Amino acid sequence: EAQVTQNPRYLITVTGKKLTVTCSQNMNHEYMSWYRQDPGLGLRQIYYSMNVEVTDKGDVPEGYKVSRKEKRNFPLILESPSPNQTSLYFCASSLSYGGQETQYFGPGTRLLVL
Amino acid sequence: GEDVEQSLFLSVREGDSSVINCTYTDSSSTYLYWYKQEPGAGLQLLTYIFSNMDMKQDQRLTVLLNKKDKHLSLRIADTQTGDSAIYFCAERSSGTYKYIFGTGTRLKVLA
């Protein structure tokens, strides 16, 4: 079954305590991306990766890091979380081929930073 | 900068057609997407259209694109209660992987 998995699904942490949210896909997709969803703001892209070792900033990259050491994994790292990073986070992967595009989103990670 | 706008709410009766609207600002070659988000779930890609097309139909879904007005719409025929969800439109410029999402339209289907 094609899927994007995220862990953890829920996380409560305190300001300044480093955390990592993992994302993994089993479809061999080259493209992966992280978004945050906040009420009234829709989804905003944090970082994206077009392939292994190729990453770029989205609209709201401040306070986040990513890495893409292997195709299936794209972890999101918060080195020093702050309360304004409390949000719902989604990972996505996609493939464009022959004019067709498929995309899958993970189930989301709800983060609360105290 | 790029911006995507949607109305916040839409309420329709079961069996009627729903039309969800979206405006975008990118004037270059663009992919335009529609997603569905059910409560507590991630987004599901419903359909997409490239900016050189005017219309795309996929079963109950019809996407219409007015390039002159930069207006995109999603029509859902014979709307069912299972269509109740938040619908997002998004744009992506060709050659990039930067997605700009709208704020989402909450569709409520009344039985």
Tab-separated table of C-alpha atoms in Angstrom:
chain	number	residue	atom	x	y	z
A	1	GLU	CA	0.000	0.000	0.000
A	2	ALA	CA	1.342	3.413	-1.013
A	3	GLN	CA	1.772	5.579	2.030
A	4	VAL	CA	3.572	8.401	3.760
A	5	THR	CA	4.153	7.842	7.462
A	6	GLN	CA	4.999	10.435	10.076
A	7	ASN	CA	6.149	10.003	13.638
A	8	PRO	CA	5.214	10.985	16.188
A	9	ARG	CA	1.579	11.834	15.492
A	10	TYR	CA	1.308	13.993	18.603
A	11	LEU	CA	4.053	15.731	20.541
A	12	ILE	CA	4.128	18.101	23.487
A	13	THR	CA	7.493	19.650	24.234
A	14	VAL	CA	9.055	22.675	25.904
A	15	THR	CA	10.786	25.682	24.419
A	16	GLY	CA	14.354	24.973	23.358
A	17	LYS	CA	14.273	21.164	23.476
A	18	LYS	CA	15.440	19.821	20.121
A	19	LEU	CA	13.048	17.497	18.342
A	20	THR	CA	12.789	15.580	15.096
A	21	VAL	CA	9.655	14.595	13.226
A	22	THR	CA	10.280	11.698	10.881
A	23	CYS	CA	8.692	11.214	7.470
A	24	SER	CA	9.004	8.128	5.317
A	25	GLN	CA	7.483	7.130	1.973
A	26	ASN	CA	7.429	3.731	0.292
A	27	MET	CA	6.792	4.820	-3.304
A	28	ASN	CA	10.335	5.740	-4.389
A	29	HIS	CA	9.170	9.318	-4.992
A	30	GLU	CA	11.890	11.819	-5.739
A	31	TYR	CA	10.059	14.861	-4.377
A	32	MET	CA	9.195	15.351	-0.709
A	33	SER	CA	7.998	18.369	1.214
A	34	TRP	CA	7.047	19.634	4.673
A	35	TYR	CA	4.114	21.937	5.413
A	36	ARG	CA	2.587	23.494	8.462
A	37	GLN	CA	-1.131	24.107	8.762
A	38	ASP	CA	-2.434	26.893	10.961
A	39	PRO	CA	-6.033	28.126	11.356
A	40	GLY	CA	-6.903	30.793	8.801
A	41	LEU	CA	-3.572	30.407	6.999
A	42	GLY	CA	-4.007	27.179	5.068
A	43	LEU	CA	-0.839	25.189	4.398
A	44	ARG	CA	2.525	26.846	4.151
A	45	GLN	CA	5.533	25.101	2.712
A	46	ILE	CA	8.522	24.856	5.037
A	47	TYR	CA	11.132	22.952	3.014
A	48	TYR	CA	11.132	20.679	0.027
A	49	SER	CA	13.519	18.203	-1.537
A	50	MET	CA	13.742	17.306	-5.183
A	51	ASN	CA	15.994	14.309	-4.620
A	52	VAL	CA	18.627	12.884	-2.295
A	53	GLU	CA	20.895	15.639	-0.951
A	54	VAL	CA	18.845	18.321	-2.783
A	55	THR	CA	16.741	20.537	-0.533
A	56	ASP	CA	15.391	24.070	-0.766
A	57	LYS	CA	13.472	26.550	1.347
A	58	GLY	CA	9.755	27.029	1.095
A	59	ASP	CA	7.868	30.046	2.372
A	60	VAL	CA	8.444	29.597	6.113
A	61	PRO	CA	11.815	27.875	6.694
A	62	GLU	CA	12.937	29.893	9.730
A	63	GLY	CA	13.519	27.708	12.782
A	64	TYR	CA	13.497	24.438	10.832
A	65	LYS	CA	16.089	22.157	9.270
A	66	VAL	CA	15.726	19.155	6.993
A	67	SER	CA	17.940	16.472	5.540
A	68	ARG	CA	17.543	13.994	2.686
A	69	LYS	CA	20.230	11.371	3.027
A	70	GLU	CA	18.121	8.653	1.446
A	71	LYS	CA	15.194	8.782	-0.917
A	72	ARG	CA	12.543	7.390	1.399
A	73	ASN	CA	13.165	9.616	4.455
A	74	PHE	CA	12.831	13.352	4.957
A	75	PRO	CA	13.027	14.309	8.650
A	76	LEU	CA	12.047	17.753	9.936
A	77	ILE	CA	14.300	19.061	12.697
A	78	LEU	CA	13.458	21.816	15.159
A	79	GLU	CA	16.772	22.671	16.834
A	80	SER	CA	15.259	25.043	19.405
A	81	PRO	CA	11.455	24.939	19.239
A	82	SER	CA	9.484	28.022	20.208
A	83	PRO	CA	5.750	28.410	20.972
A	84	ASN	CA	5.112	29.960	17.529
A	85	GLN	CA	6.026	26.580	16.032
A	86	THR	CA	2.980	25.023	17.650
A	87	SER	CA	1.135	23.737	14.607
A	88	LEU	CA	-0.065	20.774	12.583
A	89	TYR	CA	2.693	19.475	10.323
A	90	PHE	CA	2.280	17.473	7.131
A	91	CYS	CA	4.840	15.634	5.060
A	92	ALA	CA	4.130	14.894	1.401
A	93	SER	CA	5.768	13.045	-1.457
A	94	SER	CA	5.087	13.185	-5.160
A	95	LEU	CA	6.180	11.967	-8.534
A	96	SER	CA	5.763	13.688	-11.913
A	97	TYR	CA	6.155	11.452	-14.930
A	98	GLY	CA	4.826	11.668	-18.465
A	99	GLY	CA	2.631	14.642	-17.643
A	100	GLN	CA	1.008	12.811	-14.757
A	101	GLU	CA	1.504	13.710	-11.143
A	102	THR	CA	0.740	11.700	-8.033
A	103	GLN	CA	0.944	13.103	-4.534
A	104	TYR	CA	0.494	11.589	-1.111
A	105	PHE	CA	0.296	13.303	2.251
A	106	GLY	CA	1.098	11.868	5.639
A	107	PRO	CA	-1.527	11.843	8.405
A	108	GLY	CA	-0.044	14.847	10.190
A	109	THR	CA	1.914	15.548	13.370
A	110	ARG	CA	0.320	17.826	15.927
A	111	LEU	CA	3.001	19.710	17.854
A	112	LEU	CA	2.521	21.806	20.976
A	113	VAL	CA	5.495	23.829	22.217
A	114	LEU	CA	5.086	25.147	25.754
B	1	GLY	CA	4.283	37.818	-4.319
B	2	GLU	CA	2.153	34.840	-5.169
B	3	ASP	CA	-1.179	34.563	-3.424
B	4	VAL	CA	-4.083	32.138	-3.573
B	5	GLU	CA	-7.490	33.124	-2.198
B	6	GLN	CA	-10.620	31.121	-1.432
B	7	SER	CA	-13.909	31.789	0.259
B	8	LEU	CA	-14.104	30.251	3.729
B	9	PHE	CA	-17.427	28.423	3.764
B	10	LEU	CA	-19.939	26.801	1.435
B	11	SER	CA	-23.119	24.992	2.346
B	12	VAL	CA	-25.139	22.918	-0.127
B	13	ARG	CA	-27.951	20.381	-0.008
B	14	GLU	CA	-27.267	16.730	-0.760
B	15	GLY	CA	-27.741	16.021	-4.460
B	16	ASP	CA	-27.055	19.604	-5.527
B	17	SER	CA	-23.876	20.725	-7.277
B	18	SER	CA	-21.152	22.492	-5.286
B	19	VAL	CA	-18.874	25.094	-6.810
B	20	ILE	CA	-15.763	26.079	-4.894
B	21	ASN	CA	-13.844	29.066	-6.191
B	22	CYS	CA	-10.230	30.141	-6.043
B	23	THR	CA	-8.178	33.014	-7.414
B	24	TYR	CA	-4.436	32.982	-7.919
B	25	THR	CA	-1.822	35.516	-8.887
B	26	ASP	CA	1.030	33.683	-10.628
B	27	SER	CA	1.038	34.669	-14.282
B	28	SER	CA	3.664	32.185	-15.477
B	29	SER	CA	3.039	28.623	-16.576
B	30	THR	CA	1.395	27.075	-13.599
B	31	TYR	CA	-0.059	23.885	-12.253
B	32	LEU	CA	-3.245	24.360	-10.233
B	33	TYR	CA	-4.432	21.763	-7.762
B	34	TRP	CA	-7.479	20.844	-5.724
B	35	TYR	CA	-7.163	18.876	-2.481
B	36	LYS	CA	-9.659	17.477	0.008
B	37	GLN	CA	-9.011	17.297	3.741
B	38	GLU	CA	-11.362	15.291	5.915
B	39	PRO	CA	-11.389	15.829	9.692
B	40	GLY	CA	-8.233	14.556	11.375
B	41	ALA	CA	-6.634	13.464	8.114
B	42	GLY	CA	-3.993	14.590	5.697
B	43	LEU	CA	-4.706	16.090	2.316
B	44	GLN	CA	-5.837	14.038	-0.637
B	45	LEU	CA	-5.024	15.248	-4.130
B	46	LEU	CA	-8.302	15.326	-6.060
B	47	THR	CA	-7.262	16.720	-9.414
B	48	TYR	CA	-4.993	19.235	-11.071
B	49	ILE	CA	-4.858	21.254	-14.263
B	50	PHE	CA	-2.091	22.916	-16.199
B	51	SER	CA	-2.535	26.557	-17.102
B	52	ASN	CA	-2.745	25.829	-20.852
B	53	MET	CA	-6.027	23.960	-20.271
B	54	ASP	CA	-9.504	25.425	-19.802
B	55	MET	CA	-11.287	22.472	-18.288
B	56	LYS	CA	-10.721	19.035	-16.843
B	57	GLN	CA	-13.369	16.525	-15.885
B	58	ASP	CA	-12.924	13.480	-13.688
B	59	GLN	CA	-16.115	11.619	-12.769
B	60	ARG	CA	-18.116	13.998	-10.515
B	61	LEU	CA	-15.399	16.644	-10.492
B	62	THR	CA	-15.041	19.411	-13.063
B	63	VAL	CA	-12.262	21.976	-12.921
B	64	LEU	CA	-12.689	25.212	-14.855
B	65	LEU	CA	-9.846	27.644	-15.417
B	66	ASN	CA	-10.275	31.261	-16.497
B	67	LYS	CA	-6.729	32.349	-17.255
B	68	LYS	CA	-7.654	35.938	-18.005
B	69	ASP	CA	-9.177	36.434	-14.557
B	70	LYS	CA	-6.828	33.941	-12.857
B	71	HIS	CA	-9.890	32.154	-11.518
B	72	LEU	CA	-10.133	28.442	-10.803
B	73	SER	CA	-13.241	26.547	-9.784
B	74	LEU	CA	-14.051	23.025	-8.660
B	75	ARG	CA	-17.533	21.757	-9.363
B	76	ILE	CA	-18.737	18.665	-7.530
B	77	ALA	CA	-21.808	17.142	-9.166
B	78	ASP	CA	-24.451	15.326	-7.081
B	79	THR	CA	-22.798	16.351	-3.809
B	80	GLN	CA	-22.958	13.718	-1.081
B	81	THR	CA	-22.563	13.957	2.689
B	82	GLY	CA	-19.187	12.237	2.290
B	83	ASP	CA	-18.025	15.281	0.332
B	84	SER	CA	-18.174	17.382	3.509
B	85	ALA	CA	-14.566	18.453	4.076
B	86	ILE	CA	-12.147	21.329	3.642
B	87	TYR	CA	-11.065	21.913	0.039
B	88	PHE	CA	-7.779	23.590	-0.752
B	89	CYS	CA	-6.587	24.999	-4.026
B	90	ALA	CA	-2.878	25.450	-4.655
B	91	GLU	CA	-0.584	26.643	-7.386
B	92	ARG	CA	2.900	25.636	-8.436
B	93	SER	CA	4.970	27.396	-11.061
B	94	SER	CA	6.273	25.086	-13.756
B	95	GLY	CA	9.920	24.236	-13.150
B	96	THR	CA	9.709	24.763	-9.399
B	97	TYR	CA	8.424	22.737	-6.490
B	98	LYS	CA	7.173	25.665	-4.444
B	99	TYR	CA	3.484	25.213	-3.683
B	100	ILE	CA	1.266	28.097	-2.597
B	101	PHE	CA	-1.968	27.032	-0.909
B	102	GLY	CA	-5.193	28.879	-0.320
B	103	THR	CA	-6.721	29.058	3.141
B	104	GLY	CA	-9.267	26.356	2.351
B	105	THR	CA	-13.049	26.288	1.841
B	106	ARG	CA	-15.109	24.320	4.322
B	107	LEU	CA	-17.896	22.525	2.472
B	108	LYS	CA	-20.884	21.410	4.487
B	109	VAL	CA	-23.400	19.118	2.819
B	110	LEU	CA	-26.866	19.137	4.351
B	111	ALA	CA	-28.909	15.945	4.185
